[in-house]
CSV table of C-alpha atoms in Angstrom, one decimal:
chain,number,residue,atom,x,y,z
A,1,MET,CA,59.6,83.6,85.0
A,2,THR,CA,57.0,83.6,87.8
A,3,ASN,CA,55.5,86.8,89.1
A,4,PRO,CA,58.2,88.2,91.4
A,5,ARG,CA,55.7,89.4,93.9
A,6,SER,CA,54.7,85.8,94.6
A,7,SER,CA,58.2,84.9,95.7
A,8,PHE,CA,58.7,87.9,98.0
A,9,ALA,CA,58.4,86.4,101.5
A,10,ILE,CA,57.0,89.4,103.3
A,11,ASP,CA,54.9,91.4,100.8
A,12,GLY,CA,53.1,93.1,103.6
A,13,LEU,CA,56.2,94.9,104.6
A,14,PHE,CA,55.9,97.8,102.1
A,15,ARG,CA,53.0,100.1,101.5
A,16,PRO,CA,52.7,103.0,98.9
A,17,VAL,CA,53.3,106.3,100.6
A,18,GLU,CA,49.9,107.6,99.5
A,19,ASN,CA,48.2,104.9,101.6
A,20,PRO,CA,50.3,104.6,104.8
A,21,VAL,CA,49.5,102.0,107.4
A,22,PRO,CA,48.6,103.3,110.9
A,23,LEU,CA,51.1,102.4,113.5
A,24,GLY,CA,48.7,100.4,115.5
A,25,ARG,CA,47.9,97.9,112.6
A,26,GLN,CA,50.6,95.3,113.0
A,27,GLY,CA,48.6,92.0,113.2
A,28,SER,CA,48.4,91.2,109.5
A,29,PHE,CA,52.2,91.3,108.9
A,30,ARG,CA,52.9,89.3,112.1
A,31,GLN,CA,50.4,86.6,110.9
A,32,ARG,CA,51.9,86.4,107.5
A,33,ARG,CA,55.4,86.2,108.9
A,34,THR,CA,54.3,83.3,111.1
A,35,GLU,CA,52.8,81.5,108.2
A,36,LEU,CA,55.8,82.0,105.9
A,37,LYS,CA,56.8,78.7,104.4
A,38,LYS,CA,60.6,78.1,104.4
A,39,SER,CA,62.1,77.4,101.0
A,40,PRO,CA,64.9,74.9,101.7
A,41,ALA,CA,67.6,74.2,99.1
A,42,SER,CA,66.1,70.7,98.7
A,43,GLU,CA,63.1,72.2,96.8
A,44,ILE,CA,65.4,73.4,94.0
A,45,PRO,CA,65.5,71.1,90.9
A,46,ALA,CA,68.5,68.9,90.3
A,47,ASN,CA,70.5,71.3,88.0
A,48,PRO,CA,73.4,73.6,88.4
A,49,ALA,CA,71.4,75.7,90.8
A,50,ALA,CA,71.1,72.8,93.2
A,51,ALA,CA,74.8,72.5,93.6
A,52,LEU,CA,75.2,76.2,94.2
A,53,ALA,CA,72.4,76.0,96.9
A,54,HIS,CA,74.2,73.3,98.9
A,55,GLY,CA,74.8,74.3,102.5
A,56,THR,CA,72.4,77.2,102.5
A,57,VAL,CA,69.6,77.8,105.1
A,58,GLU,CA,67.0,79.4,102.9
A,59,ILE,CA,66.5,80.7,99.3
A,60,ILE,CA,63.9,83.3,98.3
A,61,SER,CA,62.6,82.1,96.0
A,62,PRO,CA,63.8,78.7,94.7
A,63,ALA,CA,62.2,79.1,91.3
A,64,ASP,CA,63.4,82.6,90.9
A,65,PHE,CA,66.9,81.5,91.9
A,66,ALA,CA,67.0,78.6,89.5
A,67,ALA,CA,65.8,80.8,86.7
A,68,LYS,CA,68.6,83.3,87.3
A,69,VAL,CA,71.2,80.6,87.4
A,70,ALA,CA,69.9,79.4,84.0
A,71,LEU,CA,70.4,82.8,82.4
A,72,ALA,CA,73.1,82.8,79.7
A,73,ARG,CA,75.2,85.4,81.4
A,74,PRO,CA,77.3,85.8,84.6
A,75,LEU,CA,75.2,86.8,87.6
A,76,ARG,CA,76.1,89.8,89.8
A,77,ILE,CA,76.2,88.5,93.3
A,78,LYS,CA,76.4,90.9,96.2
A,79,LEU,CA,77.9,90.5,99.6
A,80,GLY,CA,78.0,93.6,101.9
A,81,MET,CA,80.2,93.9,104.9
A,82,ASP,CA,80.6,96.9,107.2
A,83,PRO,CA,84.2,97.5,108.2
A,84,THR,CA,83.4,97.8,111.9
A,85,ALA,CA,86.7,96.0,113.0
A,86,PRO,CA,89.9,95.2,111.1
A,87,ASP,CA,89.4,91.4,110.9
A,88,LEU,CA,87.3,89.1,108.9
A,89,HIS,CA,86.7,85.8,110.7
A,90,LEU,CA,85.7,82.2,110.3
A,91,GLY,CA,82.1,83.1,110.5
A,92,HIS,CA,82.6,85.3,107.4
A,93,SER,CA,84.3,82.4,105.6
A,94,LEU,CA,81.0,80.5,105.2
A,95,THR,CA,79.6,83.1,103.0
A,96,LEU,CA,82.9,83.8,101.2
A,97,LYS,CA,83.3,80.1,100.3
A,98,LYS,CA,79.8,80.1,98.9
A,99,LEU,CA,80.7,83.1,96.8
A,100,ARG,CA,83.8,81.3,95.6
A,101,ASP,CA,81.5,78.4,94.5
A,102,PHE,CA,79.6,81.0,92.3
A,103,GLN,CA,82.9,82.3,90.9
A,104,ARG,CA,84.0,78.8,89.9
A,105,ALA,CA,80.7,78.5,88.1
A,106,GLY,CA,81.5,81.7,86.1
A,107,HIS,CA,79.7,84.4,88.0
A,108,THR,CA,80.8,87.8,89.3
A,109,VAL,CA,81.0,88.6,93.0
A,110,ILE,CA,80.6,92.2,94.2
A,111,PHE,CA,82.4,92.5,97.5
A,112,LEU,CA,80.7,95.6,98.9
A,113,VAL,CA,82.5,97.4,101.7
A,114,GLY,CA,79.9,99.3,103.6
A,115,ASP,CA,82.0,102.4,104.5
A,116,PHE,CA,78.9,104.6,104.5
A,117,THR,CA,76.7,102.2,106.4
A,118,ALA,CA,79.5,101.6,108.9
A,119,MET,CA,79.0,105.2,110.1
A,120,ILE,CA,75.4,104.2,111.1
A,121,GLY,CA,76.1,100.7,112.4
A,122,ASP,CA,74.1,97.7,111.6
A,123,PRO,CA,71.4,97.4,114.4
A,124,THR,CA,70.7,93.8,113.5
A,125,GLY,CA,70.7,91.7,116.7
A,126,ARG,CA,71.8,94.6,118.8
A,127,THR,CA,70.2,95.4,122.2
A,128,GLU,CA,71.8,98.9,122.2
A,129,THR,CA,72.9,101.5,119.6
A,130,ARG,CA,76.3,100.9,118.1
A,131,ARG,CA,78.9,103.5,118.7
A,132,PRO,CA,79.6,105.4,115.5
A,133,LEU,CA,83.0,104.9,113.9
A,134,SER,CA,85.2,107.8,112.7
A,135,ARG,CA,86.1,108.1,109.0
A,136,GLU,CA,89.7,107.3,109.9
A,137,GLN,CA,88.7,104.0,111.7
A,138,ILE,CA,86.5,103.0,108.8
A,139,THR,CA,89.2,103.7,106.3
A,140,GLN,CA,91.8,101.7,108.2
A,141,ASN,CA,89.5,98.7,108.7
A,142,ALA,CA,88.4,98.8,105.1
A,143,GLU,CA,92.0,98.7,103.8
A,144,THR,CA,92.4,95.2,105.4
A,145,TYR,CA,89.2,93.7,104.0
A,146,ARG,CA,90.2,93.4,100.4
A,147,THR,CA,93.4,91.4,101.3
A,148,GLN,CA,91.6,89.2,103.7
A,149,ALA,CA,88.7,88.5,101.4
A,150,PHE,CA,91.1,87.5,98.7
A,151,GLN,CA,92.3,84.6,100.8
A,152,ILE,CA,89.2,82.9,99.7
A,153,LEU,CA,87.8,84.8,96.7
A,154,ASP,CA,89.2,84.9,93.2
A,155,PRO,CA,90.3,88.6,92.6
A,156,ASP,CA,89.7,88.2,88.8
A,157,ARG,CA,86.0,87.6,89.4
A,158,THR,CA,85.5,90.1,92.2
A,159,GLU,CA,84.4,93.7,92.0
A,160,VAL,CA,85.3,95.6,95.2
A,161,ARG,CA,83.0,98.5,95.7
A,162,PHE,CA,82.3,101.0,98.5
A,163,ASN,CA,78.7,102.2,99.1
A,164,SER,CA,79.9,105.7,99.8
A,165,GLU,CA,80.3,105.9,96.0
A,166,TRP,CA,76.5,106.5,95.6
A,167,MET,CA,75.4,107.4,99.1
A,168,ASN,CA,77.7,110.4,99.3
A,169,GLU,CA,76.0,111.7,96.1
A,170,LEU,CA,72.5,110.9,97.1
A,171,GLY,CA,70.5,114.0,97.9
A,172,VAL,CA,68.1,114.5,100.8
A,173,ARG,CA,65.1,114.5,98.4
A,174,GLN,CA,66.1,111.2,96.9
A,175,LEU,CA,66.7,109.6,100.3
A,176,ILE,CA,63.2,110.7,101.3
A,177,GLU,CA,61.7,109.2,98.2
A,178,ILE,CA,63.4,105.9,98.9
A,179,ALA,CA,62.4,105.9,102.5
A,180,ALA,CA,58.8,106.5,101.5
A,181,ARG,CA,58.6,103.0,100.3
A,182,ILE,CA,58.5,101.5,103.8
A,183,SER,CA,56.3,102.2,106.7
A,184,VAL,CA,57.6,102.8,110.2
A,185,ALA,CA,55.2,100.2,111.6
A,186,ARG,CA,56.8,97.5,109.5
A,187,LEU,CA,60.3,98.5,110.5
A,188,LEU,CA,59.3,98.4,114.1
A,189,GLU,CA,58.2,94.8,113.8
A,190,ARG,CA,61.9,93.7,113.4
A,191,ASP,CA,62.6,91.6,116.4
A,192,ASP,CA,65.6,93.6,117.5
A,193,PHE,CA,63.7,96.9,117.3
A,194,GLU,CA,60.7,95.5,118.9
A,195,LYS,CA,62.7,94.1,121.9
A,196,ARG,CA,64.5,97.5,122.4
A,197,LEU,CA,61.2,99.4,122.5
A,198,ALA,CA,59.6,96.8,124.8
A,199,ASN,CA,62.6,97.2,127.2
A,200,GLU,CA,62.4,101.0,126.9
A,201,GLU,CA,65.8,101.2,125.4
A,202,PRO,CA,66.7,104.0,122.9
A,203,LEU,CA,66.0,103.4,119.2
A,204,PHE,CA,67.3,106.2,117.0
A,205,LEU,CA,66.1,107.4,113.6
A,206,HIS,CA,69.4,106.6,111.8
A,207,GLU,CA,69.1,103.0,112.8
A,208,LEU,CA,65.7,102.8,111.1
A,209,LEU,CA,67.3,104.0,107.9
A,210,TYR,CA,70.0,101.3,107.9
A,211,PRO,CA,67.9,98.5,106.2
A,212,VAL,CA,66.7,101.1,103.7
A,213,ILE,CA,70.2,102.2,102.7
A,214,GLN,CA,71.5,98.6,102.6
A,215,GLY,CA,68.5,97.8,100.3
A,216,TYR,CA,69.4,100.7,98.1
A,217,ASP,CA,72.9,99.3,97.6
A,218,SER,CA,71.3,96.4,95.7
A,219,VAL,CA,69.7,98.9,93.4
A,220,ALA,CA,72.9,100.8,92.8
A,221,LEU,CA,74.8,97.6,92.0
A,222,GLU,CA,71.9,96.0,90.0
A,223,ALA,CA,72.4,92.8,92.0
A,224,ASP,CA,71.0,89.5,90.8
A,225,LEU,CA,71.5,87.7,94.1
A,226,GLU,CA,72.5,88.8,97.6
A,227,ILE,CA,74.1,86.4,100.1
A,228,GLY,CA,74.3,86.9,103.8
A,229,GLY,CA,73.8,85.3,107.2
A,230,THR,CA,70.3,84.5,108.4
A,231,ASP,CA,70.3,87.6,110.6
A,232,GLN,CA,70.5,89.7,107.4
A,233,LYS,CA,67.4,88.3,105.8
A,234,PHE,CA,65.2,91.4,106.6
A,235,ASN,CA,67.7,93.8,105.1
A,236,MET,CA,68.2,91.7,102.0
A,237,LEU,CA,64.4,91.5,101.4
A,238,VAL,CA,64.3,95.3,101.6
A,239,GLY,CA,66.7,95.2,98.6
A,240,ARG,CA,64.3,93.1,96.6
A,241,GLU,CA,61.4,95.5,97.1
A,242,LEU,CA,63.4,98.6,96.3
A,243,GLN,CA,64.7,97.0,93.1
A,244,ARG,CA,61.1,96.5,92.1
A,245,HIS,CA,60.4,100.1,92.8
A,246,PHE,CA,63.3,101.2,90.5
A,247,GLY,CA,62.2,98.8,87.7
A,248,GLN,CA,64.8,96.2,88.3
A,249,ALA,CA,64.3,92.4,88.5
A,250,PRO,CA,64.3,91.7,92.2
A,251,GLN,CA,67.4,89.9,93.5
A,252,ALA,CA,67.2,86.4,94.8
A,253,VAL,CA,68.2,86.1,98.5
A,254,MET,CA,70.3,83.3,99.9
A,255,THR,CA,70.9,83.0,103.6
A,256,MET,CA,73.9,81.2,105.2
A,257,PRO,CA,74.1,79.6,108.7
A,258,LEU,CA,75.6,81.7,111.5
A,259,LEU,CA,78.7,80.2,113.2
A,260,GLU,CA,78.7,80.3,116.9
A,261,GLY,CA,81.7,82.0,118.5
A,262,LEU,CA,84.3,80.6,120.9
A,263,ASP,CA,82.0,81.2,123.8
A,264,GLY,CA,79.5,78.7,122.3
A,265,VAL,CA,76.6,81.1,122.9
A,266,ARG,CA,76.6,84.1,120.6
A,267,LYS,CA,77.3,84.2,116.9
A,268,MET,CA,81.0,84.7,116.0
A,269,SER,CA,81.5,88.4,115.9
A,270,LYS,CA,84.2,91.0,115.9
A,271,SER,CA,82.1,93.1,118.3
A,272,TYR,CA,81.8,90.3,120.9
A,273,GLY,CA,85.5,89.3,120.7
A,274,ASN,CA,84.7,85.6,120.3
A,275,TYR,CA,86.1,85.1,116.9
A,276,VAL,CA,88.9,83.5,115.0
A,277,GLY,CA,90.4,85.9,112.5
A,278,LEU,CA,91.3,84.8,109.0
A,279,THR,CA,94.7,86.5,109.5
A,280,ASP,CA,95.3,85.2,113.0
A,281,LYS,CA,98.8,83.7,113.4
A,282,PRO,CA,98.8,79.9,113.1
A,283,GLU,CA,99.5,79.4,116.8
A,284,ASP,CA,96.7,81.8,117.8
A,285,MET,CA,94.2,80.3,115.4
A,286,TYR,CA,95.0,76.8,116.6
A,287,GLY,CA,94.9,77.8,120.3
A,288,LYS,CA,91.5,79.6,119.8
A,289,LEU,CA,90.0,76.6,118.1
A,290,MET,CA,91.2,74.3,120.9
A,291,SER,CA,89.2,76.5,123.3
A,292,ILE,CA,85.8,75.9,121.8
A,293,PRO,CA,83.2,74.0,123.9
A,294,ASP,CA,83.1,70.3,123.0
A,295,GLN,CA,79.4,70.6,122.0
A,296,LEU,CA,80.4,72.9,119.1
A,297,MET,CA,82.8,70.5,117.5
A,298,VAL,CA,80.4,68.7,115.2
A,299,ARG,CA,79.0,72.0,114.0
A,300,TYR,CA,82.5,73.4,113.3
A,301,TYR,CA,83.4,70.2,111.4
A,302,GLU,CA,80.2,70.5,109.4
A,303,LEU,CA,80.5,74.2,108.5
A,304,LEU,CA,84.3,74.7,108.4
A,305,THR,CA,85.7,71.5,106.9
A,306,SER,CA,85.0,69.1,104.0
A,307,SER,CA,85.3,66.1,106.3
A,308,ARG,CA,83.4,62.9,105.1
A,309,PRO,CA,80.1,62.0,106.9
A,310,GLU,CA,81.7,59.0,108.6
A,311,GLU,CA,84.5,61.2,110.0
A,312,ILE,CA,81.9,63.6,111.5
A,313,ALA,CA,79.9,60.6,112.8
A,314,ALA,CA,83.1,59.5,114.7
A,315,VAL,CA,83.3,62.9,116.3
A,316,LYS,CA,79.6,63.0,117.2
A,317,SER,CA,79.6,59.5,118.7
A,318,GLY,CA,82.7,60.0,120.8
A,319,GLN,CA,84.6,57.3,118.9
A,320,LEU,CA,87.3,59.9,118.3
A,321,HIS,CA,88.4,61.3,121.6
A,322,PRO,CA,87.2,64.9,122.1
A,323,MET,CA,90.8,66.2,122.5
A,324,GLU,CA,92.0,64.4,119.4
A,325,ALA,CA,88.9,65.5,117.5
A,326,LYS,CA,89.5,69.1,118.4
A,327,LYS,CA,93.2,68.9,117.5
A,328,ARG,CA,92.2,67.5,114.1
A,329,LEU,CA,89.7,70.3,113.6
A,330,ALA,CA,92.3,72.9,114.5
A,331,GLN,CA,94.9,71.3,112.2
A,332,ILE,CA,92.5,71.3,109.2
A,333,VAL,CA,91.4,74.9,109.6
A,334,VAL,CA,95.0,76.3,110.2
A,335,ALA,CA,96.3,74.3,107.2
A,336,GLU,CA,93.6,75.8,105.0
A,337,TYR,CA,94.8,79.4,105.7
A,338,HIS,CA,98.5,78.9,106.5
A,339,GLY,CA,99.5,75.6,105.0
A,340,ASP,CA,100.3,72.1,106.4
A,341,ALA,CA,103.8,73.0,107.8
A,342,ALA,CA,102.4,76.0,109.7
A,343,ALA,CA,99.6,73.8,111.1
A,344,ALA,CA,102.1,71.2,112.3
A,345,ARG,CA,104.1,73.9,114.0
A,346,ALA,CA,101.0,75.3,115.6
A,347,GLN,CA,100.1,71.9,117.0
A,348,ASN,CA,103.5,71.3,118.4
A,349,TYR,CA,103.4,74.7,120.0
A,350,PHE,CA,100.1,74.0,121.6
A,351,GLU,CA,101.1,70.5,122.9
A,352,SER,CA,104.5,71.7,124.3
A,353,LYS,CA,102.9,74.8,126.0
A,354,HIS,CA,99.6,73.4,127.2
A,355,GLN,CA,100.0,69.7,127.5
A,356,ARG,CA,103.7,69.2,128.3
A,357,ARG,CA,103.8,72.6,130.0
A,358,GLU,CA,107.0,73.5,128.1
A,359,ILE,CA,107.9,77.0,127.2
A,360,PRO,CA,108.3,77.2,123.4
A,361,SER,CA,111.8,78.0,122.2
A,362,SER,CA,110.2,80.5,119.8
A,363,ALA,CA,109.0,82.6,122.8
A,364,GLN,CA,110.1,86.3,122.5
A,365,VAL,CA,113.1,87.2,124.8
A,366,TYR,CA,113.0,90.5,126.6
A,367,ARG,CA,115.5,92.2,128.9
A,368,ILE,CA,114.9,94.4,131.9
A,369,ALA,CA,117.6,95.9,134.0
A,370,GLU,CA,115.9,95.9,137.4
A,371,ASP,CA,112.9,94.5,139.1
A,372,LEU,CA,109.5,95.7,137.8
A,373,TRP,CA,106.0,95.7,139.1
A,374,ILE,CA,104.2,92.8,137.4
A,375,CYS,CA,101.3,94.9,136.1
A,376,GLU,CA,103.7,97.5,134.6
A,377,LEU,CA,105.7,94.7,133.0
A,378,MET,CA,102.6,93.2,131.4
A,379,LYS,CA,101.7,96.6,130.0
A,380,GLN,CA,105.2,97.3,128.7
A,381,LEU,CA,105.2,93.9,126.9
A,382,GLN,CA,101.8,94.8,125.4
A,383,PHE,CA,100.3,91.7,127.0
A,384,THR,CA,97.6,94.0,128.3
A,385,PRO,CA,96.3,97.4,127.2
A,386,SER,CA,96.3,98.9,130.7
A,387,THR,CA,97.4,98.4,134.3
A,388,SER,CA,93.8,98.0,135.3
A,389,GLU,CA,93.4,95.1,132.9
A,390,ALA,CA,96.7,93.6,134.2
A,391,ARG,CA,95.4,93.8,137.8
A,392,ARG,CA,92.2,92.0,136.7
A,393,LEU,CA,94.2,89.2,135.0
A,394,VAL,CA,96.4,88.8,138.1
A,395,SER,CA,93.4,88.6,140.4
A,396,GLN,CA,91.7,86.0,138.2
A,397,GLY,CA,94.8,83.7,138.3
A,398,ALA,CA,95.6,84.2,134.6
A,399,VAL,CA,99.2,85.2,135.2
A,400,ARG,CA,102.1,82.8,135.8
A,401,VAL,CA,105.8,83.3,136.6
A,402,ASP,CA,108.0,80.3,136.1
A,403,GLY,CA,105.0,78.1,135.9
A,404,LYS,CA,103.5,79.3,139.2
A,405,THR,CA,100.2,81.3,139.3
A,406,ILE,CA,100.6,84.8,140.7
A,407,THR,CA,97.6,86.3,142.5
A,408,ASP,CA,99.4,89.2,144.4
A,409,VAL,CA,98.8,92.4,142.4
A,410,ASN,CA,101.9,93.9,144.1
A,411,PHE,CA,104.2,91.1,142.9
A,412,ARG,CA,107.5,92.3,141.4
A,413,PHE,CA,109.4,90.5,138.6
A,414,VAL,CA,113.1,90.2,139.4
A,415,PRO,CA,115.3,89.5,136.4
A,416,GLY,CA,117.7,86.7,137.0
A,417,GLU,CA,115.5,85.3,139.8
A,418,HIS,CA,112.4,85.1,137.6
A,419,LYS,CA,112.7,83.9,134.0
A,420,VAL,CA,109.3,83.3,132.3
A,421,LEU,CA,106.1,85.3,132.3
A,422,GLU,CA,102.9,83.8,130.9
A,423,VAL,CA,99.6,85.6,130.6
A,424,GLY,CA,96.5,83.6,129.6
A,425,LYS,CA,97.0,80.7,127.2
A,426,ARG,CA,98.9,82.4,124.3
A,427,ARG,CA,101.1,85.2,125.7
A,428,VAL,CA,104.5,84.1,126.9
A,429,ALA,CA,107.9,85.8,127.2
A,430,ARG,CA,111.3,84.9,128.5
A,431,ILE,CA,112.8,87.7,130.6
A,432,GLU,CA,116.6,88.1,131.0
A,433,PRO,CA,118.6,90.7,132.9
């Protein structure tokens, strides 16, 4: 096997504690980072490793990765996710499906729930400090992760671990010894940290510890390979260096593409609310996918489906009408998670509600005895979390009664006279006296 140091993309990141780098000396690392040569999957020889590398953005390093795949034992492959919200989404599915490829090749996946790191909050890509989650919130969110992940992963080849197992036992002295392997100057060269300092926005010490703790997870798990989005590259490389420090063979790193969210701008994220959850109801999943910008369709086809190149070419060229292409995309994705029958019902629901402007027969029926303020009604039906949100939706023209848009925030719904309430694209109720 080649010298592991030669495959570490940013060797200048770490310095021995006895020879710290002054804070002002940042040029050498920035130069090396700029000159870093990408290692696309195409550089990997045509062997089992090549198939496992399909669809990835970058592998560090290709030779190291191929050598690990050639080992006569199952690899330990790490995926870490912080339970910052209860739902996994389609963006996560890209990495989960890649992990499934490894399971089918006989390898072991370690699904790491970052219940300890969730109390810090991953600062990657953030322009402000994340709000800390309570232990209760983390526990509730973590409970749902296992079930959702197993919609894609094989439970028999998956270890579910929590990084609180070792982090709660780690003493202050040990944490200091680990942190001593990385200089503050190098951490501050992370783009997100650098931007926040340049904008005079707060950056707290616990956020600087996040990549160190995530890297130590790889040591605790003795990971052979870590997979994550391109935005996690820095954190995963920290894991490689800490493994070297603890006498382990450094993990290979595999980055996966980031899926843009429903807004077509930012990555799909629970925090941004622009996501399609793996456990969304079929009608909700279908409706959300129908809302994506047209320019995202080709990328969604490429990343979320196994459509043939000629089918994707028809979408890209406009040979397949955008509306039909989007319906086909939504049908494929919904069928994958809920089955063909559910996908067909979701399509019929969408067409009847949004194209034929019909009210679905499956709409929930509610009864009220007397007329009610529209904002209070929306709140009671749990269509909105608060009356202030209800007021905002009414003023924005997102509320309809019997098919007519309501813009008067003082409107009162009269049972018998009014029959159907619609809020947005997916919330509808029949109201009877």
